[in-house]
Each structure stands twice: as C-alpha cells, then as structure tokens.
Amino acid sequence: MTAPAQTATPGPRPSGIRATLADLRTASDRHRSLTIVVAMVITTVLMYILPAIPPLSIVQGRGIWYDSFANAGVFVLLAMGLNVVIGMAGLLDLGYAAFFAIGAYAYAYSNSPFSGLDLPFIPMLFVGAAVAGIFGILLGAPTLRLRGDYLAIMTLGFGEIVPIVFLNLDRFTQGTNGIGGIYRPEPLPILGAFSPNSPFNYFIVMVVIVTITMILLYRLQDSRIGRAWNAIREDELAAAANGINTVTTKLLAFSLGATTSGLAGVFNASKLTIVSPDQFLFTVSFTVLAMVILGGMGNIWGVAVGAFIVYNIQAVFLKSINGVLETIGVPDFTLPIVNLHVDLAKVPFVDYQFLLYGVALVLMMLLRPEGLFPNQRRRQELHIAEEFEEGEGVETGGGMGATPGTGESGGTP
C-alpha cells in the first residue's frame, strides 16, 4: 500500500533585512532597465566625487581620473562584448581585438584629414559598430563548424591577420604611422567642446554608451536568444536536438560581440585622435579575456565591474604606487631572514606590472576560479565536485523519504 503524498509546508517568510533584500532583488528583476539606469547614475555620481577625496586624490588629479575612467569604459565595453561570445554562447574567441581595430579604422576613415570627411560622431558610432558586426559574421560563417581549441586557433589567426593588413596597406592606412589628426566629436549642448585638457565630456559619453549597452545585453540575456545561447554553451548537440538553429544563433553571438567591440573602437579613436596597428595586438585580446574571467564569466555587471577594476589597477595604481608611497612616507625595512634592506618607494613597480598581473591571475584561478562576481550557474558548475564530496556520506532517500530497496516497514521485501 502506497503511503499518502506529503505536501511540503512553506517555511516562514524572512523578515527584517533579509526580507528587504529579497524584495529589492525581485523588484530589480522585474524592472531591470530602470535598475541599471539608477545604478549607473549612482556610480557616475561616485566617480565624479571620489577623485577629489583621499586616497584617490593622492594617486592623481581629478581630471586625470576622469580620463582614466573613460579609458576603463572602453575595456568595459570590450569585456561585455566578449562576454556575449564566451560567457553566454561558450565560443572561445582569441582574436577579439580585430573588431576593435575595424571599428577604430572605420571612424578614422570618416573623420580625418586623410579622407577629407568630417561626419557626425553619433551616427558613426552605429556605422562603425555595424561594420565590425559585419566582419564578425564574415569570421563566424566559415568557422562555426569548428569547436573548442580549433575555434580558438582560428580566431587567433584572424586577430593576427587584421593588424598586419592595416600595417602593410600603406596607401589606405598610413602603415606604421597610422591615421592621425582624427576629428573630435561635436560639442555637447551643456558641457561644451571635447578637448584633451577636459576629459570630463568623454567620461559622460562613455557612461551613456555603457548604460545603453548594458540594458540591451540584459534584454538579450533574458530573451529567447539568450536562453538559446545558454543551451548551446551547455550542450550544443542537445540544443540542436531541441530545435535550436545553432548556426544562426552562434553567428548572432559573434556579430553582437563584434558590434560591441566596434563601438568601443569608434569611441577610442575619437578620444585618442589617432589609430595605428600597434594598438590592436594580441595583448588586447588576452587582457579583455582575463577581465571577463576575473570579473565573472556570464555575469554582465560582474564582467563590467571586473574590467573596470582590472584596468585601473593595471594602468593607474601600479604606475602611481611609487609616488603614493613617497607621499605618505612609507618607511623602509629589512627582511630578517635574508637580511635584505627594502625601500618600497624606490621599487620599480612599473617594470614588474606584468609580473604582478600574472601572479594575480594565478592566485585568482586557484582561489576563486569562477571570478569576482560569478554567474550563479557557472559557480555551481565549478563547485559541483565539492558538492558531491560533501554528499558522499549522506544516505540517498527514495521518492517518499524511504531508503530505496526497502519495504513499508523498512525491511527487505
């Protein structure tokens, strides 16, 4: 005789701070776009105020901080675009800097004395992004039959070819000299003209671009396309068996990732006013890939925060640490075991920045492989072995709570 089914009674609703946080999380999921806008407004206000307050004011001036924030925004865009390809669709792309270069050169051709054109900045943002997206489709179409390491090698080759092409086409790209004298964007209605001495305008424009991009990417992640990307990342054969067109879905991932990279290239070219092949080497692709992994692959806001942190540590903090140590007057000391006298203010941290960066990557992969702000699904994937180890001593129960293979009285049938 089968025992009657037992209905689980829901536990008590959490109260206090836990209830408030749960309500806020539910509201943010329902109104994701509004949540992103509010969060970016708060972040922008903080980035506007904090550079005038120690310890940031000790590291560098306020205007230089705004310039650093705008440059970090470029890598935030690159990381969010690469996260679409790697984190959402599971396609390893090692030639991502190629699309960054295509977007930058598209703007250089449209707004420079080299071409004799001076087109508006806002339309060229979309044009440069679209051109990079088209090349993303052209790259993805012949390579989608490849997977894993073979796809990575293919994209790596494409990433190496594009800078070499721009380097050797002297007639069209000025070769090693690059295309210089690129025109800056048109003045903003309230903030005025763009200038290298006042990078605040670039900072505001980058905040707007990142906000809009993040809203669109979250919309895509929660849509049917995002779920198809997730299915392909988990198991491509199972996704195809369930009716997902894997070819077009992966092409769309390549195209959207390239589009975001091209958007970053247009902005970067307008800010630097020069583009050259040495700006788009493999180190850019590797750095962006490391930002995606360290930030939390698959998590959009985690990737953005991770890219922002990694860039400022690598490009700002390590280059300014000697000046900060001299300013605050850190005393020198002697290591007792080796009897070595160390003066931290005179240690050339800039020369060791890639060494320190590599050590940080190794430690991060050992201690927190899922990243700083991981996607919940990826966190479970990386720690599933630990969960199995914890559950080895737990007795597995049957459907009604009884041990499988036993009768109603608990004995063998």
XYZ file of C-alpha atoms in Angstrom:
413
model
C 0.000 0.000 0.000
C 1.397 3.317 -1.051
C 1.816 5.959 1.597
C -0.079 9.220 1.039
C 1.891 12.039 -0.529
C 3.190 14.618 1.888
C 2.945 18.247 0.872
C 5.808 20.399 1.976
C 4.697 23.371 4.052
C 6.432 26.588 3.060
C 8.819 27.952 5.609
C 8.332 31.282 7.336
C 8.913 34.325 5.208
C 12.227 36.004 6.061
C 11.894 39.237 7.971
C 13.995 42.296 8.547
C 16.984 42.961 6.320
C 16.680 39.621 4.500
C 13.089 40.377 3.516
C 14.043 43.839 2.313
C 16.898 42.482 0.211
C 14.639 39.791 -1.249
C 12.026 42.402 -2.177
C 14.662 44.633 -3.744
C 16.018 41.734 -5.773
C 12.534 40.823 -7.008
C 11.845 44.435 -7.953
C 15.165 44.767 -9.747
C 14.458 41.629 -11.783
C 11.066 42.982 -12.799
C 12.405 46.430 -13.710
C 15.889 45.530 -14.911
C 16.380 48.519 -17.230
C 15.349 51.032 -14.571
C 17.632 49.311 -12.069
C 20.581 49.625 -14.447
C 19.885 53.314 -15.040
C 19.647 54.045 -11.304
C 22.809 52.039 -10.571
C 24.750 53.825 -13.323
C 23.572 57.235 -12.078
C 24.774 56.403 -8.562
C 28.067 55.049 -9.934
C 28.587 58.172 -12.059
C 27.998 60.457 -9.064
C 30.501 58.459 -7.017
C 33.092 58.565 -9.820
C 32.559 62.332 -10.025
C 33.015 62.923 -6.285
C 35.605 60.345 -5.166
C 38.597 61.650 -7.222
C 38.568 64.800 -5.067
C 38.764 62.786 -1.832
C 41.764 60.852 -0.458
C 43.076 58.283 -1.192
C 42.153 58.788 -4.880
C 43.230 62.418 -4.798
C 46.695 61.301 -3.661
C 47.164 58.981 -6.633
C 46.459 61.534 -9.378
C 44.489 64.652 -10.210
C 40.752 64.852 -10.701
C 40.878 65.441 -14.461
C 43.300 62.556 -14.944
C 40.908 60.293 -13.040
C 38.072 61.198 -15.418
C 40.355 60.357 -18.321
C 41.198 57.019 -16.690
C 37.513 56.274 -16.121
C 36.776 56.961 -19.800
C 39.618 54.658 -20.867
C 38.393 51.995 -18.454
C 34.958 52.313 -20.065
C 36.473 51.236 -23.376
C 37.609 47.972 -21.807
C 34.252 47.599 -20.044
C 32.592 47.674 -23.469
C 35.116 45.196 -24.854
C 34.616 42.857 -21.890
C 30.822 42.959 -22.137
C 31.007 42.201 -25.865
C 33.413 39.300 -25.377
C 31.190 38.015 -22.583
C 28.429 37.533 -25.167
C 30.686 35.268 -27.220
C 32.426 33.377 -24.410
C 30.256 33.708 -21.326
C 26.816 33.367 -22.931
C 27.394 31.307 -26.094
C 30.504 29.409 -24.957
C 32.576 30.220 -28.075
C 36.263 30.858 -27.378
C 37.414 33.947 -29.315
C 41.109 34.905 -29.096
C 41.062 37.449 -31.938
C 38.645 39.908 -30.392
C 40.967 42.902 -30.852
C 40.475 42.635 -34.634
C 36.922 44.009 -34.367
C 38.207 46.733 -32.059
C 40.597 47.741 -34.851
C 37.911 47.605 -37.550
C 35.637 49.961 -35.615
C 38.508 52.367 -34.942
C 39.641 52.493 -38.581
C 36.034 52.908 -39.749
C 35.829 56.103 -37.713
C 39.291 57.217 -38.824
C 38.230 56.968 -42.471
C 35.116 59.058 -41.836
C 36.559 61.816 -39.620
C 40.119 62.723 -40.507
C 42.187 64.854 -42.928
C 43.327 61.566 -44.501
C 39.889 61.014 -46.016
C 38.793 64.630 -46.106
C 35.497 63.755 -44.414
C 34.001 65.085 -41.203
C 30.872 63.115 -40.406
C 28.839 63.438 -37.174
C 30.056 61.387 -34.238
C 26.767 59.810 -33.099
C 25.833 58.267 -36.485
C 29.391 56.998 -36.896
C 29.086 55.148 -33.578
C 26.399 52.997 -35.172
C 28.160 52.779 -38.544
C 31.479 51.671 -37.013
C 29.692 49.146 -34.816
C 27.744 47.815 -37.830
C 30.912 47.447 -39.912
C 32.579 45.469 -37.126
C 29.415 43.351 -36.785
C 29.502 42.506 -40.497
C 33.096 41.336 -40.164
C 32.012 39.295 -37.150
C 29.550 37.464 -39.394
C 32.215 37.013 -42.071
C 34.536 35.478 -39.489
C 31.873 33.329 -37.886
C 30.345 31.883 -41.061
C 33.318 29.713 -42.125
C 34.443 28.866 -38.573
C 31.260 27.691 -36.888
C 31.938 24.078 -37.863
C 34.965 24.257 -35.535
C 34.772 23.889 -31.779
C 36.915 24.342 -28.720
C 40.650 24.665 -29.313
C 40.273 24.664 -33.102
C 37.889 27.626 -32.974
C 40.278 29.446 -30.647
C 43.199 28.949 -33.061
C 41.063 30.127 -35.980
C 40.013 33.334 -34.221
C 43.591 33.850 -33.042
C 44.740 33.751 -36.654
C 42.106 36.290 -37.655
C 43.187 38.552 -34.812
C 46.800 38.404 -36.013
C 45.916 38.963 -39.678
C 43.913 42.190 -39.250
C 46.687 44.348 -37.655
C 49.168 43.038 -40.255
C 46.807 44.016 -43.063
C 46.441 47.526 -41.635
C 50.219 47.671 -41.212
C 51.044 46.767 -44.808
C 48.368 48.740 -46.657
C 50.326 51.996 -46.532
C 48.232 53.587 -49.254
C 44.993 53.130 -47.335
C 46.071 53.070 -43.681
C 49.343 55.086 -43.481
C 51.118 51.895 -42.351
C 53.061 52.123 -39.106
C 52.351 55.849 -38.766
C 48.630 55.237 -38.576
C 45.900 57.729 -39.336
C 46.332 60.820 -37.196
C 44.531 64.092 -36.747
C 41.158 62.405 -36.267
C 38.454 64.947 -35.563
C 36.927 65.037 -32.122
C 33.172 64.688 -31.539
C 30.884 67.683 -31.800
C 30.448 69.860 -28.677
C 27.829 68.778 -26.180
C 24.922 71.172 -25.539
C 25.772 71.875 -21.883
C 29.314 70.599 -21.318
C 30.850 72.242 -24.374
C 33.614 71.087 -26.714
C 35.694 67.931 -26.411
C 39.299 68.629 -25.506
C 42.320 66.645 -24.295
C 42.583 69.078 -21.384
C 38.995 68.434 -20.262
C 38.263 64.685 -20.463
C 35.022 65.011 -18.490
C 32.975 65.057 -21.710
C 34.444 61.726 -22.786
C 33.669 60.341 -19.337
C 29.983 61.341 -19.603
C 29.621 59.988 -23.147
C 31.201 56.679 -22.125
C 28.819 56.347 -19.170
C 25.851 56.802 -21.527
C 27.214 54.256 -24.019
C 27.927 51.668 -21.306
C 24.468 52.154 -19.772
C 22.626 51.664 -23.070
C 24.806 48.680 -23.999
C 24.249 47.012 -20.629
C 20.475 47.445 -20.896
C 20.436 45.881 -24.364
C 22.646 42.971 -23.310
C 20.477 42.210 -20.282
C 17.414 42.277 -22.518
C 19.095 39.805 -24.841
C 20.202 37.554 -21.990
C 16.660 37.294 -20.657
C 15.157 36.753 -24.110
C 14.707 33.609 -26.163
C 18.030 34.276 -27.897
C 19.840 34.433 -24.561
C 18.351 31.117 -23.484
C 19.411 29.622 -26.825
C 22.984 30.840 -26.230
C 22.911 29.287 -22.791
C 21.678 25.982 -24.228
C 24.454 25.948 -26.830
C 27.051 26.688 -24.167
C 25.794 23.833 -22.008
C 25.424 21.210 -24.767
C 25.341 22.109 -28.451
C 24.103 18.672 -29.580
C 21.232 18.741 -27.097
C 20.358 22.301 -28.168
C 20.232 21.274 -31.829
C 18.132 18.233 -30.963
C 15.620 20.532 -29.271
C 15.139 22.643 -32.391
C 17.630 25.474 -31.874
C 19.287 26.654 -35.082
C 22.839 26.574 -33.775
C 24.361 28.162 -36.898
C 22.338 31.370 -36.869
C 22.408 31.583 -33.079
C 26.196 31.368 -32.917
C 26.508 33.804 -35.835
C 24.386 36.265 -33.900
C 26.665 35.896 -30.876
C 29.753 36.573 -32.997
C 28.071 39.544 -34.632
C 26.873 41.144 -31.390
C 30.241 40.661 -29.725
C 31.974 42.250 -32.717
C 29.428 45.093 -32.759
C 30.172 45.995 -29.142
C 33.902 45.858 -29.871
C 33.455 48.137 -32.885
C 31.518 50.585 -30.712
C 34.461 50.714 -28.321
C 36.843 51.187 -31.270
C 34.940 54.218 -32.567
C 34.951 55.883 -29.156
C 38.623 55.101 -28.563
C 39.631 56.524 -31.956
C 37.701 59.745 -31.326
C 39.378 60.116 -27.944
C 42.962 59.325 -28.951
C 42.624 61.125 -32.354
C 44.975 58.544 -33.871
C 44.776 54.871 -34.799
C 47.734 52.623 -35.600
C 48.200 48.843 -35.903
C 50.171 48.555 -32.656
C 47.047 49.461 -30.661
C 45.309 46.202 -31.579
C 47.794 43.419 -30.889
C 47.093 40.078 -29.204
C 47.753 41.589 -25.774
C 44.450 43.466 -26.070
C 42.516 40.254 -26.734
C 44.274 38.475 -23.879
C 43.693 41.363 -21.450
C 39.980 41.522 -22.257
C 39.682 37.731 -21.908
C 41.359 37.915 -18.492
C 38.931 40.694 -17.480
C 35.953 38.533 -18.454
C 37.240 35.542 -16.490
C 38.269 37.560 -13.435
C 35.045 39.555 -13.400
C 32.787 36.524 -13.622
C 32.104 34.868 -16.959
C 28.435 35.013 -17.917
C 27.544 37.781 -15.450
C 27.159 41.087 -17.333
C 27.542 43.532 -14.470
C 30.234 41.358 -12.899
C 32.263 41.431 -16.122
C 31.843 45.218 -16.322
C 32.993 45.760 -12.730
C 35.852 43.300 -13.157
C 37.091 45.070 -16.298
C 36.880 48.442 -14.567
C 38.847 47.216 -11.546
C 41.497 45.335 -13.533
C 42.135 48.285 -15.861
C 42.533 50.812 -13.052
C 44.838 48.504 -11.107
C 46.979 47.768 -14.138
C 47.024 51.199 -15.810
C 46.653 53.568 -12.857
C 47.542 52.075 -9.498
C 50.708 50.171 -10.460
C 52.058 53.213 -12.314
C 51.340 55.568 -9.421
C 52.242 53.388 -6.455
C 55.779 54.774 -6.109
C 54.540 58.353 -5.930
C 51.859 57.374 -3.400
C 54.404 55.609 -1.176
C 56.655 58.673 -1.253
C 53.745 60.978 -0.464
C 52.512 59.041 2.564
C 56.094 58.370 3.718
C 56.211 54.587 3.989
C 59.366 53.651 5.973
C 61.891 51.196 4.620
C 62.506 47.890 6.377
C 64.890 44.905 6.449
C 63.874 41.315 5.789
C 65.180 39.352 8.796
C 65.859 36.001 7.113
C 67.884 37.197 4.114
C 68.997 40.458 5.743
C 67.811 42.449 2.706
C 67.106 46.159 3.030
C 63.947 47.182 1.161
C 62.807 50.723 0.319
C 59.315 50.329 -1.137
C 59.271 53.872 -2.502
C 62.198 53.012 -4.800
C 60.954 49.628 -6.039
C 60.178 49.974 -9.810
C 56.636 48.575 -9.698
C 56.046 49.704 -13.287
C 58.746 47.331 -14.504
C 57.085 44.468 -12.645
C 53.459 45.261 -13.518
C 53.049 42.270 -15.839
C 54.744 40.008 -13.288
C 52.340 41.180 -10.589
C 49.465 40.870 -13.047
C 50.441 37.274 -13.826
C 50.745 36.387 -10.140
C 47.287 37.866 -9.535
C 45.851 35.762 -12.370
C 47.383 32.565 -10.976
C 46.145 33.251 -7.454
C 42.706 34.157 -8.738
C 42.371 30.932 -10.699
C 43.489 28.905 -7.697
C 41.374 30.610 -5.040
C 38.297 31.803 -6.936
C 38.130 30.295 -10.445
C 34.544 31.460 -11.010
C 35.592 35.132 -10.844
C 34.911 38.039 -8.510
C 31.208 38.258 -9.296
C 30.305 34.891 -10.794
C 27.192 33.849 -12.610
C 25.187 31.525 -10.348
C 25.086 28.719 -12.913
C 28.833 28.909 -13.514
C 29.508 28.924 -9.776
C 27.556 25.663 -9.465
C 29.421 24.134 -12.429
C 32.840 24.878 -10.960
C 31.935 23.672 -7.458
C 29.858 20.617 -8.337
C 32.750 18.309 -7.388
C 32.848 19.835 -3.905
C 29.085 19.314 -3.542
C 29.459 15.650 -4.483
C 32.255 15.232 -1.937
C 30.098 16.775 0.778
C 27.182 14.495 -0.140
C 29.141 11.224 -0.199
C 28.228 10.358 3.384
C 24.563 11.349 3.051
C 22.135 8.464 2.633
C 20.066 8.777 -0.515
C 16.310 8.658 0.126
C 13.575 7.307 -2.090
C 10.659 9.220 -3.534
C 8.726 9.093 -0.208
C 11.729 9.540 2.021
C 12.428 5.820 2.452
C 15.696 4.176 1.515
C 15.446 2.611 -1.965
C 15.037 -1.174 -1.883
C 13.183 -1.302 1.432
C 9.550 -2.044 2.097
C 6.981 -0.104 4.056
C 8.251 -1.437 7.351
C 11.844 -0.675 6.483
C 12.881 -4.291 5.912
C 13.691 -6.050 2.697
C 10.667 -7.044 0.629
